[in-house]
Coordinates of C-alpha atoms and ligand atoms in Angstrom, one line a residue:
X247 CA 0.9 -14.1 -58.1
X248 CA 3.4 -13.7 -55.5
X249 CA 3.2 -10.4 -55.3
X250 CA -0.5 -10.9 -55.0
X251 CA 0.2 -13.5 -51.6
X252 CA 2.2 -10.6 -50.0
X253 CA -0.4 -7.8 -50.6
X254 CA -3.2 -9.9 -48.9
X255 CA -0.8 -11.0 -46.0
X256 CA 0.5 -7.6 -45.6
X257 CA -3.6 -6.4 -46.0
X258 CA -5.0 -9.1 -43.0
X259 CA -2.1 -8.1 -41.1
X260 CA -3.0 -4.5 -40.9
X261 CA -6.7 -4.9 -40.6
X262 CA -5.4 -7.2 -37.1
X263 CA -3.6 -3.9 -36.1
X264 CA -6.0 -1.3 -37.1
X265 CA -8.6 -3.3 -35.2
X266 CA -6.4 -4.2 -32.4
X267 CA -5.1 -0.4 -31.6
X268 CA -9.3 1.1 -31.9
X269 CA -10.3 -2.3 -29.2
X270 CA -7.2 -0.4 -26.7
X271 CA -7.3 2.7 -27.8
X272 CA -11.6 2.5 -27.0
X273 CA -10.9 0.8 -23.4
X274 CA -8.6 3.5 -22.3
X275 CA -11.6 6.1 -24.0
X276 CA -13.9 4.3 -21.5
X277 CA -12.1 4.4 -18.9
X278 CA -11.2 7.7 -19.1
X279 CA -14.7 7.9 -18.9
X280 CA -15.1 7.1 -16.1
X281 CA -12.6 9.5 -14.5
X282 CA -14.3 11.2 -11.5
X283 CA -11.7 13.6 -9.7
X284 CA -10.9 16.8 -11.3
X285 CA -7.3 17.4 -11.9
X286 CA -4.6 18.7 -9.0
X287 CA -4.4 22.8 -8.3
X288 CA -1.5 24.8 -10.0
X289 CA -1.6 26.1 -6.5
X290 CA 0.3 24.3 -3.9
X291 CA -1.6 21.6 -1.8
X292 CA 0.6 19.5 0.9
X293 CA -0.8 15.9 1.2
X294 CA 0.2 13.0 3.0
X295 CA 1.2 12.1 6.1
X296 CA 0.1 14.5 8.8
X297 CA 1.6 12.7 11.4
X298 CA 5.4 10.6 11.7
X299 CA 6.4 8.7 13.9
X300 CA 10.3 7.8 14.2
X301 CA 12.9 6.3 16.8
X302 CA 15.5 8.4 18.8
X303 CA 18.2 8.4 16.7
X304 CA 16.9 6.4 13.8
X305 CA 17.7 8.1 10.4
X306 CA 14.8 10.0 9.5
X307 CA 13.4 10.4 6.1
X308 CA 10.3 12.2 5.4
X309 CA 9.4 14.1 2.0
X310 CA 6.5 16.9 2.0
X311 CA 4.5 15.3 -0.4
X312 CA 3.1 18.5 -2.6
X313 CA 1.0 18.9 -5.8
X314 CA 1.2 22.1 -7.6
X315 CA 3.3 23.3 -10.8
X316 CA 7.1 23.4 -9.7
X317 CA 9.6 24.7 -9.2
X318 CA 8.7 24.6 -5.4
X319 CA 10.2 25.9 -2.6
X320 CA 9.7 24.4 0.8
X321 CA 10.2 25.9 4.3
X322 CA 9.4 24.3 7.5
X323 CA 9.0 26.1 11.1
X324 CA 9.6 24.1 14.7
X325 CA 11.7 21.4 13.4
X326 CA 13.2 19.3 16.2
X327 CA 17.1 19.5 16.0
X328 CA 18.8 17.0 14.1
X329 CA 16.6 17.8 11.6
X330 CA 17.6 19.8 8.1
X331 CA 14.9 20.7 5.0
X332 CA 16.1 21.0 1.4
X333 CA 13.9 23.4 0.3
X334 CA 14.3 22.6 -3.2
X335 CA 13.5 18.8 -2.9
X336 CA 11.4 19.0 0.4
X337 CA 13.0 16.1 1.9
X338 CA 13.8 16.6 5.4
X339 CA 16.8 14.0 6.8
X340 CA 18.6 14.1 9.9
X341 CA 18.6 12.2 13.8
X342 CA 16.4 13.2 16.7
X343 CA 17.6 12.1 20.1
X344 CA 15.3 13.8 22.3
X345 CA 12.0 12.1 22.4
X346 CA 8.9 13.9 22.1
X347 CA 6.1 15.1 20.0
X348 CA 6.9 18.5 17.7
X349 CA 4.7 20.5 16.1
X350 CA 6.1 21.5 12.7
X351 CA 4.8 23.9 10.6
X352 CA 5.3 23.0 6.7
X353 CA 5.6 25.5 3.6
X354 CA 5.2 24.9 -0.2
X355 CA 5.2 27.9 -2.1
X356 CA 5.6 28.3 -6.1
X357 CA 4.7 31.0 -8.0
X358 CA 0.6 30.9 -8.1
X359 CA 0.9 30.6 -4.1
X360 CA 2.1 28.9 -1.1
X361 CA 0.3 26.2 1.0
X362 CA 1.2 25.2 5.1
X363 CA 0.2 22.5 6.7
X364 CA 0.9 20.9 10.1
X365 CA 3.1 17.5 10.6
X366 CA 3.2 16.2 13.7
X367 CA 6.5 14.5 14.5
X368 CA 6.7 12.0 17.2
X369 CA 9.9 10.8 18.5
X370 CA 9.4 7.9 20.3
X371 CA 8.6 3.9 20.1
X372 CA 6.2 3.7 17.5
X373 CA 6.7 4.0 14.0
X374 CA 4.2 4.1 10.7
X375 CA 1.7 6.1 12.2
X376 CA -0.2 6.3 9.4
X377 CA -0.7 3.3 7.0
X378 CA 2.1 2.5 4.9
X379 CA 2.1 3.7 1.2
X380 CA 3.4 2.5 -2.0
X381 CA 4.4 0.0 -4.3
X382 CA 5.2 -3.8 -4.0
X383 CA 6.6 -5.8 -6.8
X384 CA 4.7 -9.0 -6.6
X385 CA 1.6 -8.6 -8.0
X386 CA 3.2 -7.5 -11.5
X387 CA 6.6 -9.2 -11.3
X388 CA 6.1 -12.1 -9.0
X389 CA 9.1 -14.3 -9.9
X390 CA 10.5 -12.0 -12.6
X391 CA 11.5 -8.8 -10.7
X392 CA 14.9 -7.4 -10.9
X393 CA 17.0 -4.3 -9.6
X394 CA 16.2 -2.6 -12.7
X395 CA 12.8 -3.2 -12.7
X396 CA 12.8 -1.8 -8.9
X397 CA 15.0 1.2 -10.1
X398 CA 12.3 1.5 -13.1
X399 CA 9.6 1.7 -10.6
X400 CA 11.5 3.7 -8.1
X401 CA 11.7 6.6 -11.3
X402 CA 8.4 5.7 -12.3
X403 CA 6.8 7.3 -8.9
X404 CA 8.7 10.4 -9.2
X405 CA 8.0 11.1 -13.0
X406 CA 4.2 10.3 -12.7
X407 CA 4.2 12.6 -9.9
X408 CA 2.8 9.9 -7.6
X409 CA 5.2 11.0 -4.8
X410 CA 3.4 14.3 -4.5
X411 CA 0.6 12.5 -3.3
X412 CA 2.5 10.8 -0.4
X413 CA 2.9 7.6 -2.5
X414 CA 6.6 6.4 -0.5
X415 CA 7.6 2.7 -0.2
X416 CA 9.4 0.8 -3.0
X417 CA 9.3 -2.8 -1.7
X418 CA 11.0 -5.6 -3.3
X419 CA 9.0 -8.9 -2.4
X420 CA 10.2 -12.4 -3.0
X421 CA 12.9 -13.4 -5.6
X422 CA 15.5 -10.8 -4.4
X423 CA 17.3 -13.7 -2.9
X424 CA 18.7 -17.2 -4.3
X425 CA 16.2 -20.4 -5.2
X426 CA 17.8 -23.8 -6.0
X427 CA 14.2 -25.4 -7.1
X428 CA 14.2 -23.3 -10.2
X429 CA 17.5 -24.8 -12.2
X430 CA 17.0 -23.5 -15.4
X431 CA 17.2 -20.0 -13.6
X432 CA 21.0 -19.6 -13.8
X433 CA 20.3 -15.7 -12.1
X434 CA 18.8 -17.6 -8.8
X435 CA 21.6 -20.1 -8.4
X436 CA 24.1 -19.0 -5.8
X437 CA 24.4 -19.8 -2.1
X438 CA 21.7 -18.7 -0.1
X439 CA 24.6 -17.7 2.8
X440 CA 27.9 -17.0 2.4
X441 CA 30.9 -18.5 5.0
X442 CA 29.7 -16.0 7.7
X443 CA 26.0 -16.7 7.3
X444 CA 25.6 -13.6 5.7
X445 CA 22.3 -13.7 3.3
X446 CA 23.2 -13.1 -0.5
X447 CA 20.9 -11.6 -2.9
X448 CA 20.8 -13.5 -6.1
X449 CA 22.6 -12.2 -9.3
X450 CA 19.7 -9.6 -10.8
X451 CA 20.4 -7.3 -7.4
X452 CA 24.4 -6.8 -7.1
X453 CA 24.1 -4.1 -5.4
X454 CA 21.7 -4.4 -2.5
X455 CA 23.0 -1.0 -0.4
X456 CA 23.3 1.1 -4.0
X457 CA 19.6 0.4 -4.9
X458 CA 18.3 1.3 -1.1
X459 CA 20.8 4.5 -1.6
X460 CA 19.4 5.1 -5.0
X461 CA 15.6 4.8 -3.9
X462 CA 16.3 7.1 -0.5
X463 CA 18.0 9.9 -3.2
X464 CA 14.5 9.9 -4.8
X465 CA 13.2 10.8 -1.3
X466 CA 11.3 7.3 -1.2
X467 CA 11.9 4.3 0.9
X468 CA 13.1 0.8 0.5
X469 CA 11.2 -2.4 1.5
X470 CA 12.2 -6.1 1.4
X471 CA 10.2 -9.7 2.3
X472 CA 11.7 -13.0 3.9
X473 CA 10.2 -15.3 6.1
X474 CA 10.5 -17.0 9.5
X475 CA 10.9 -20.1 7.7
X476 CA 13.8 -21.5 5.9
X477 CA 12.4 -21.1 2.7
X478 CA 9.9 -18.3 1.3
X479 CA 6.7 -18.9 -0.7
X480 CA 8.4 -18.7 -3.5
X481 CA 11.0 -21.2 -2.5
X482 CA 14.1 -18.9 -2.1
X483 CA 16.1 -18.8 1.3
X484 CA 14.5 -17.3 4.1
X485 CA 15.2 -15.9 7.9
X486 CA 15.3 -19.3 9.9
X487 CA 17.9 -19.3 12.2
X488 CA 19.1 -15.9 11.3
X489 CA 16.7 -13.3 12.2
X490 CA 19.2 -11.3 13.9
X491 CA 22.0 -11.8 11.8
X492 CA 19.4 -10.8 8.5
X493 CA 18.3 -7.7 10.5
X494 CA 21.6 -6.1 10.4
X495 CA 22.4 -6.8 7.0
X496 CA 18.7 -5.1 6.0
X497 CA 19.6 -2.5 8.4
X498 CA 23.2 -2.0 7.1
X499 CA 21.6 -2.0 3.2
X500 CA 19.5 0.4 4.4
X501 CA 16.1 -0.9 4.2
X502 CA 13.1 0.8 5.8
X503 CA 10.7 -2.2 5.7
X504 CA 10.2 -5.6 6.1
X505 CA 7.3 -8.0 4.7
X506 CA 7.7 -11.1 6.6
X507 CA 5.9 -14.3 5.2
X508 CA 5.3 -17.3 7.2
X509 CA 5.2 -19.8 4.6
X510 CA 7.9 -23.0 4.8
X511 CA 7.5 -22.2 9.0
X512 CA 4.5 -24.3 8.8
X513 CA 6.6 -27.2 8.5
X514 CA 8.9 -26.0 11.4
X515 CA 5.9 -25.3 13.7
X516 CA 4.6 -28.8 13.3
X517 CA 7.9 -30.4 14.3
X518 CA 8.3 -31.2 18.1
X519 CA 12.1 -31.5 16.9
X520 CA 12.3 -27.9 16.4
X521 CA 12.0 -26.7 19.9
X522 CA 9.4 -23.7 19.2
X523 CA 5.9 -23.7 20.4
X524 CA 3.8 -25.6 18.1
X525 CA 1.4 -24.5 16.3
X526 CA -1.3 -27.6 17.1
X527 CA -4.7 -25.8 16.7
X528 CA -5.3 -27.2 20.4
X529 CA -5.9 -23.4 21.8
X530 CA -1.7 -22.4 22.0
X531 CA -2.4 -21.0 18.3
X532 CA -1.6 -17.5 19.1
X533 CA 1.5 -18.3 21.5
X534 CA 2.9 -20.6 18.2
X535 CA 2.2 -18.4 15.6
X536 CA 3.3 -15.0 17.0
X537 CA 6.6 -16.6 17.8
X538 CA 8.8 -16.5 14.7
X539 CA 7.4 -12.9 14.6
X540 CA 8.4 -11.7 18.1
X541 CA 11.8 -13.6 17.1
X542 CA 12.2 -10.8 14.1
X543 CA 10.5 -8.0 15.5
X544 CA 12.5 -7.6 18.2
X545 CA 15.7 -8.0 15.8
X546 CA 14.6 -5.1 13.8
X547 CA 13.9 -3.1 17.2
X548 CA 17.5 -3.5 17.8
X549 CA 18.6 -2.0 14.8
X550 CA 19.5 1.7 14.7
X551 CA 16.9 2.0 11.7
X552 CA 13.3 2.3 11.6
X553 CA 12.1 -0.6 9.5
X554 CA 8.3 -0.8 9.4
X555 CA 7.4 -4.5 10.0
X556 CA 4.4 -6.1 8.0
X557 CA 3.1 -9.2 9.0
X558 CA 2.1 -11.7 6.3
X559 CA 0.5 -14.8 7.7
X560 CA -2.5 -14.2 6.2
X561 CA -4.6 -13.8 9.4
X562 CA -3.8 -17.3 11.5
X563 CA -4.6 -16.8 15.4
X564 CA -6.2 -13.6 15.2
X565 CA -3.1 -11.7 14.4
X566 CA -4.8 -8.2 14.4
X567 CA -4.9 -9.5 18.5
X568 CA -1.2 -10.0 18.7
X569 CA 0.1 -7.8 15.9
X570 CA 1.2 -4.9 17.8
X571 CA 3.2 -7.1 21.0
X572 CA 5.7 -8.7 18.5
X573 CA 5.9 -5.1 17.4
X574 CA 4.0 -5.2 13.8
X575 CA 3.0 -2.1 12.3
X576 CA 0.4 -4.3 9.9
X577 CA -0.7 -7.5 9.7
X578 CA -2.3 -9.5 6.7
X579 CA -5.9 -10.4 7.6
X580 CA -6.2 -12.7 4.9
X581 CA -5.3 -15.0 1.8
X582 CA -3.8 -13.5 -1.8
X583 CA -6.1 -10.6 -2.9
X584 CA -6.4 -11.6 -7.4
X585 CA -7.6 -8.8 -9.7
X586 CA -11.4 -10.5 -9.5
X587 CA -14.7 -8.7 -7.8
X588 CA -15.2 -11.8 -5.7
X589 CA -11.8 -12.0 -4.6
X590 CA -11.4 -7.9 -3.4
X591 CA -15.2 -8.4 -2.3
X592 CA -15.2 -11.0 -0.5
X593 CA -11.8 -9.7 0.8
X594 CA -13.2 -6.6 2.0
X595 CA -16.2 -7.7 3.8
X596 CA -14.0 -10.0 5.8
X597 CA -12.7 -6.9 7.6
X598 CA -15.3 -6.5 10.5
X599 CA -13.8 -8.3 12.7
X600 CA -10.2 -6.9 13.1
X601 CA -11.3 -3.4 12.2
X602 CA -11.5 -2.7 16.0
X603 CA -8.0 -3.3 16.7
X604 CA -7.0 -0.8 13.5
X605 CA -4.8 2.3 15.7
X606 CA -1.7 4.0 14.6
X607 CA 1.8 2.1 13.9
X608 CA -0.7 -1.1 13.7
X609 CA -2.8 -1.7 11.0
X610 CA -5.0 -4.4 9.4
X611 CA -3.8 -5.2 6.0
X612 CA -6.4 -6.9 3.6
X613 CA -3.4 -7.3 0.8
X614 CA -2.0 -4.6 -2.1
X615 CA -4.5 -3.1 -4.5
X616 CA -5.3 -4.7 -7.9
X617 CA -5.5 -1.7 -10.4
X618 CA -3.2 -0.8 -13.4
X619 CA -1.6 -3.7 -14.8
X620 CA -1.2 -6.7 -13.2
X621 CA -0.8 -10.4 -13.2
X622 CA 1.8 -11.9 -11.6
X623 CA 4.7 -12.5 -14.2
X624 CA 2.1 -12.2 -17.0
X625 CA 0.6 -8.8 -16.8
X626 CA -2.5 -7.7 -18.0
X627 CA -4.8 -4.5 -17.3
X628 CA -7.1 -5.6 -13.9
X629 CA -9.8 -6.9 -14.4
X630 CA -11.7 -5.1 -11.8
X631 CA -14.2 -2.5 -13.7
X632 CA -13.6 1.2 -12.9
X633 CA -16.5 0.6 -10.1
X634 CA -14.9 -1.9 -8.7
X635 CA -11.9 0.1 -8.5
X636 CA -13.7 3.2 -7.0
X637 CA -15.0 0.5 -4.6
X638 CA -11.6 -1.0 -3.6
X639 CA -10.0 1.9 -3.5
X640 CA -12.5 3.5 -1.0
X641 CA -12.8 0.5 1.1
X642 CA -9.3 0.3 1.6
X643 CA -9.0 3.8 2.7
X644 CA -12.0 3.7 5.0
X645 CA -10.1 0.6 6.7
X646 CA -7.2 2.6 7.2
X647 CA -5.3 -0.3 4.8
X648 CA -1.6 0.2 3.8
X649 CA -2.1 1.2 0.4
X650 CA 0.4 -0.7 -1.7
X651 CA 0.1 -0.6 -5.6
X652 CA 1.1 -4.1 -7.5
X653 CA 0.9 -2.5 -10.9
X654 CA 3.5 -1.8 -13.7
X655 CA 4.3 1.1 -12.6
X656 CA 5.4 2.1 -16.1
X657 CA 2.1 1.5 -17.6
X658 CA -0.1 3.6 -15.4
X659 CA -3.3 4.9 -17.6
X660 CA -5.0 7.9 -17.4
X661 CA -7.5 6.3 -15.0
X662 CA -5.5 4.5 -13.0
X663 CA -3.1 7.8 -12.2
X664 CA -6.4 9.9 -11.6
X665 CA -8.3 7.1 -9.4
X666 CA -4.8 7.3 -7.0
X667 CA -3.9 10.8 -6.8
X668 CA -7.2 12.0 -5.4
X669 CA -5.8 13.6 -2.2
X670 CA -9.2 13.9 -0.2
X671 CA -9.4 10.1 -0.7
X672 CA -5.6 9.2 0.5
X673 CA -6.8 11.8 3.0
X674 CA -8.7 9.3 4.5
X675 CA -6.8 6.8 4.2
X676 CA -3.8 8.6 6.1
X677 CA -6.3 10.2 8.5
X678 CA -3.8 10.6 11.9
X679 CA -6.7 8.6 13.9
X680 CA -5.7 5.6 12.2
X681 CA -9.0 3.7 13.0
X682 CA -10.7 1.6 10.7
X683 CA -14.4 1.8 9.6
X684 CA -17.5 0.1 10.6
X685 CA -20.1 -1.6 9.0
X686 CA -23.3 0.5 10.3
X687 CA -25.8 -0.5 8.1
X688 CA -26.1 -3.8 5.8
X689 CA -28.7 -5.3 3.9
X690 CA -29.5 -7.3 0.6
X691 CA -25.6 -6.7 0.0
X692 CA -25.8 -2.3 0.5
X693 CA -23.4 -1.5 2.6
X694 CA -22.5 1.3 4.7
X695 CA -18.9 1.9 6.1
X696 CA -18.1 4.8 8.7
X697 CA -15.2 5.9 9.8
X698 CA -14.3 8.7 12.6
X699 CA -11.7 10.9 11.6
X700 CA -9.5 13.0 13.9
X701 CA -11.1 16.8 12.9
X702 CA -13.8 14.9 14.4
X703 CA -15.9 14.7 11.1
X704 CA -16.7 11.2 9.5
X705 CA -15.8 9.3 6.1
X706 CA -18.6 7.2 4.5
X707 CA -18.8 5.2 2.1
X708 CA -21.9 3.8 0.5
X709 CA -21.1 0.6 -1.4
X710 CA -23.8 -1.4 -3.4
X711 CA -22.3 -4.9 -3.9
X712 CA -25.5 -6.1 -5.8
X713 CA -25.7 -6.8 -9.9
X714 CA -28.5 -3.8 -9.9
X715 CA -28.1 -0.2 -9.2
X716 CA -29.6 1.1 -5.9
X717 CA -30.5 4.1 -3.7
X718 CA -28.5 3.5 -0.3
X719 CA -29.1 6.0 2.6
X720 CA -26.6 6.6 5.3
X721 CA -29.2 7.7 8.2
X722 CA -27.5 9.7 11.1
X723 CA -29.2 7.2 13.4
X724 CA -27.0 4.5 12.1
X725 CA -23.9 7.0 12.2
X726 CA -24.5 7.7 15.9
X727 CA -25.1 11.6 14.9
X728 CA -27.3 14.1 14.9
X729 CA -27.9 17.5 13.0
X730 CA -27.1 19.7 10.1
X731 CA -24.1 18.3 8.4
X732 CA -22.1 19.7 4.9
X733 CA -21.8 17.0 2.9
X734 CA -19.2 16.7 0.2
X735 CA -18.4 14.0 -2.4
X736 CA -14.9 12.9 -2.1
X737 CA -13.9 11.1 -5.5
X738 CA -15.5 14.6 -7.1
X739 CA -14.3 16.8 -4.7
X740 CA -17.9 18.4 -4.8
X741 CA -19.6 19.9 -2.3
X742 CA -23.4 18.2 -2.2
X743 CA -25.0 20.7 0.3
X744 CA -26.5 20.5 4.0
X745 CA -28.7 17.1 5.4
X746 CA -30.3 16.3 8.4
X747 CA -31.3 12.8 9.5
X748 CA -29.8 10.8 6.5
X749 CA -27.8 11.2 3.3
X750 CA -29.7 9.1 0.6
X751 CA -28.1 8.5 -3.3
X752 CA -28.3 6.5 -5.9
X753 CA -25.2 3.9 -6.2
X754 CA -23.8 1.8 -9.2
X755 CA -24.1 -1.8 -9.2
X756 CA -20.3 -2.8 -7.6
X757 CA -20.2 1.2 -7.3
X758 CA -19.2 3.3 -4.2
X759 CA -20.3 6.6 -3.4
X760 CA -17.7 8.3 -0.7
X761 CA -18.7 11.3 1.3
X762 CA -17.2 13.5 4.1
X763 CA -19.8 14.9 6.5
X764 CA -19.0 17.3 8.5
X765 CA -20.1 20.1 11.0
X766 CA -20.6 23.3 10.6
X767 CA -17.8 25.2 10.1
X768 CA -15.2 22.3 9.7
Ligands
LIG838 C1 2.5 -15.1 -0.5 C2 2.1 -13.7 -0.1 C3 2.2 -12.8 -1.4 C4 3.7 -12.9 -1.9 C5 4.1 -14.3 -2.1 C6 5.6 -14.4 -2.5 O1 2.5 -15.9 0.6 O2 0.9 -13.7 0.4 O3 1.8 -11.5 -1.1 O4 4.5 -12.2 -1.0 O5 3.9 -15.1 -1.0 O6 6.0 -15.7 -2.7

């Protein structure tokens, strides 16, 4: 009889498996349905960055991003001096004193072929000429993340190959530091400061400079959050006080970027104790709330590091106006992006008004992307559809966006890799122009985005944010054009012919359809 108990436990307990794997295993067959772009060359391609900016005498890290089967060997022709390739890695290191703008000639070559490419280095003031790209550990980890989890992520972007695709930051967001409102954390309970003021990370990262060092010897970069307030959103300790003092210790870990989150500086900007300009909502808005962030940004101008400088306030006082005077090389333009349709939608719509002021080293940020898995301390796979995806993804590029996964970076589906290593789509993200699109044409929620690109040709994207498929035409009158153009499909990499006067296709409901158009002969 017992016997009999086991065999029907052990029976329902398999049938819960059995039916559990075929529910995942037929989510990942549908999305891998729903792959569009076909897989990289064997050939070499060089993507990325086409353009880099860095400061005399910063240290300068830049690897050629190339897809293609290795080994690889890379070359490079016009390199400023200071300047050293390793043409096994393709990670070019070194100082530049003399200011200037080089042309460079880069070379990938492995055995089915070799591929060159231009990069445009510019050695002068402005840094992140193209929008920053990457990972950020919040919307997976939130309050959970670790130095090994960073380290896991950092390993994750070379083995997935992301890194061939220009994929570079590795930014640690809140939680790296101590937090004395969580007590039954015993890892977040140390001094926020030590005797000299120093900040100290909390027990997870021991070794702040050895994790930067690890994540530079990947030929990626490092990124970190604080605020202008003492405390973060989170709660742990932030920059008041010490902005200059925190600087130098980022600097001297070896960090390449700050995230900068206003948060617990609300309270200080309300206080007429406090001695900074207040932030009253009685027309001195701008003068209050770009403040704190002139206070830090020039702190990290006087480091002899480039750390690119993001802005998170979440779009108080018009920041895209101010950004780039307190030295920000992006700016949130809004609240917490969740992994929701409304929330990315609505998001994304809300990007007219700053797209104007989109230009390179400054660059609107409507938040990290919500693909793969995420959730915040509790992951789970997005909840966005693979439209919605296609939709976000293509926005976000068409607004020149950093382009900052939140996603496990272990857990990376088929889908997910193929929807981020489409190269003619970061393309346009990372288009050297650096300006965001325009809305030319909306109605009965069909959108279409435009966006100029420096070869002179133009991105659009034809989204359809109703429940309903729909037929959306992109009409050169709208586009300011006029003429034969090629137009090619960019999530396909298909070439769909020659139009005149309009571009007209059928779009998913929540869908996007992304094309190049171009003249003849480019
Ligand atoms: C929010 C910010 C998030 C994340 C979080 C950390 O204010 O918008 O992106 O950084 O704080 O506490």
């Amino acid at each position: 009889m017992k016997n009999y108990k086991v065999l029907i436990v052990l029976l329902i307990l398999s049938i819960v498996s059995i039916s559990s794997f075929s529910q995942s295993t037929s989510h990942e067959d549908s999305l891998k349905s729903a792959i569009l772009t076909p897989p990289s060359s064997e050939k070499p391609r060089i993507n990325g960055a086409k353009v880099f900016g860095v400061r005399p005498e910063s240290p300068f890290l830049y690897t050629i991003a190339a897809t293609g089967i290795r080994p690889m060997s890379f070359s490079a022709s016009g390199l400023p001096k200071g300047l050293t390739l390793d043409s096994k890695t393709g990670i070019i290191t070194g100082f530049v004193n003399q200011k200037g703008a080089y042309d460079v000639l880069v070379k990938a070559k492995n055995i089915r072929g070799t591929a060159e490419r231009k990069l445009k280095i510019v050695v002068g003031e402005t840094i992140s000429l193209t929008p920053p790209m990457g990972w950020n550990s919040w919307n997976v980890f939130a309050a959970e993340v670790s130095a090994d989890k960073v380290k896991r992520a950092t390993d994750a972007m070379v083995k997935t190959g992301l890194i061939n695709h220009g994929w570079t930051y590795i930014n640690i967001d809140d939680y790296w530091e101590n937090n004395h409102e969580r007590k039954n954390d015993p890892t977040l309970q140390g001094e926020f400061r030590d005797a000299n003021g120093n900040v100290q990370p909390n027990t997870r990262f021991s070794d702040m400079k050895g994790l930067a060092d690890y994540i530079h010897s990947q030929g990626l970069k490092a990124g970190l959050y604080s605020s202008p307030g003492p405390l973060t959103c989170g709660k742990c300790a932030g920059s008041w006080q010490h902005e200059l003092q925190d600087a130098q210790t980022y600097s001297n870990w070896g960090f390449d970027y700050l995230k900068y989150d206003w948060c617990s500086y609300g309270k200080i900007a309300a206080d007429s104790s406090q001695g900074v300009p207040l932030y009253n909502h009685k027309g001195n808005d701008s003068v209050a709330a770009a403040y704190p962030y002139s206070l830090m940004g020039a702190a990290l101008k006087a480091q002899k590091r480039d750390i690119v400088y993001s802005l998170c306030q979440y779009g108080m006082a018009e920041v895209w106006k101010w950004g780039p005077l307190v030295n920000g090389n992006c700016w949130r333009t809004t609240g917490d992006i969740i992994d929701t349709w409304k929330s990315m939608s609505n998001i994304g719509i809300k990007q007219d008004k700053c797209a104007p002021y989109s230009a390179p080293g400054h660059f609107n940020d409507p938040d990290m992307l919500v693909i793969g898995y995420v959730g915040w301390g509790k992951p789970h796979p997005t909840r966005l559809t693979p439209d919605e995806q296609y939709t976000h993804i293509s926005l976000w590029s068409l607004l020149s966006a950093p382009l900052l996964l939140g996603c496990d970076m272990e857990k990376l589906d088929a889908f997910t890799l193929n929807l981020i290593t489409n190269d003619e789509v970061i393309d346009i993200d990372q288009d050297p122009l650096g300006k965001a699109a325009i809305k030319v044409y909306s109605k009965d929620s069909l959108d279409v985005y435009a966006k100029p690109l420096e070869d002179g040709n133009i991105a659009v994207g034809l989204f359809n944010r109703s429940i309903k498929k729909a037929t959306i035409t992109a009409n050169w009158k709208d586009l300011g054009i006029t003429g034969k153009r090629k137009v090619r499909d960019l999530w396909r990499q298909k070439d769909l012919g020659l139009q005149s006067e309009k571009f007209e296709t059928e779009v998913a409901s929540h869908g996007v359809v992304l094309v190049k158009l171009s003249l003849m002969g480019k």
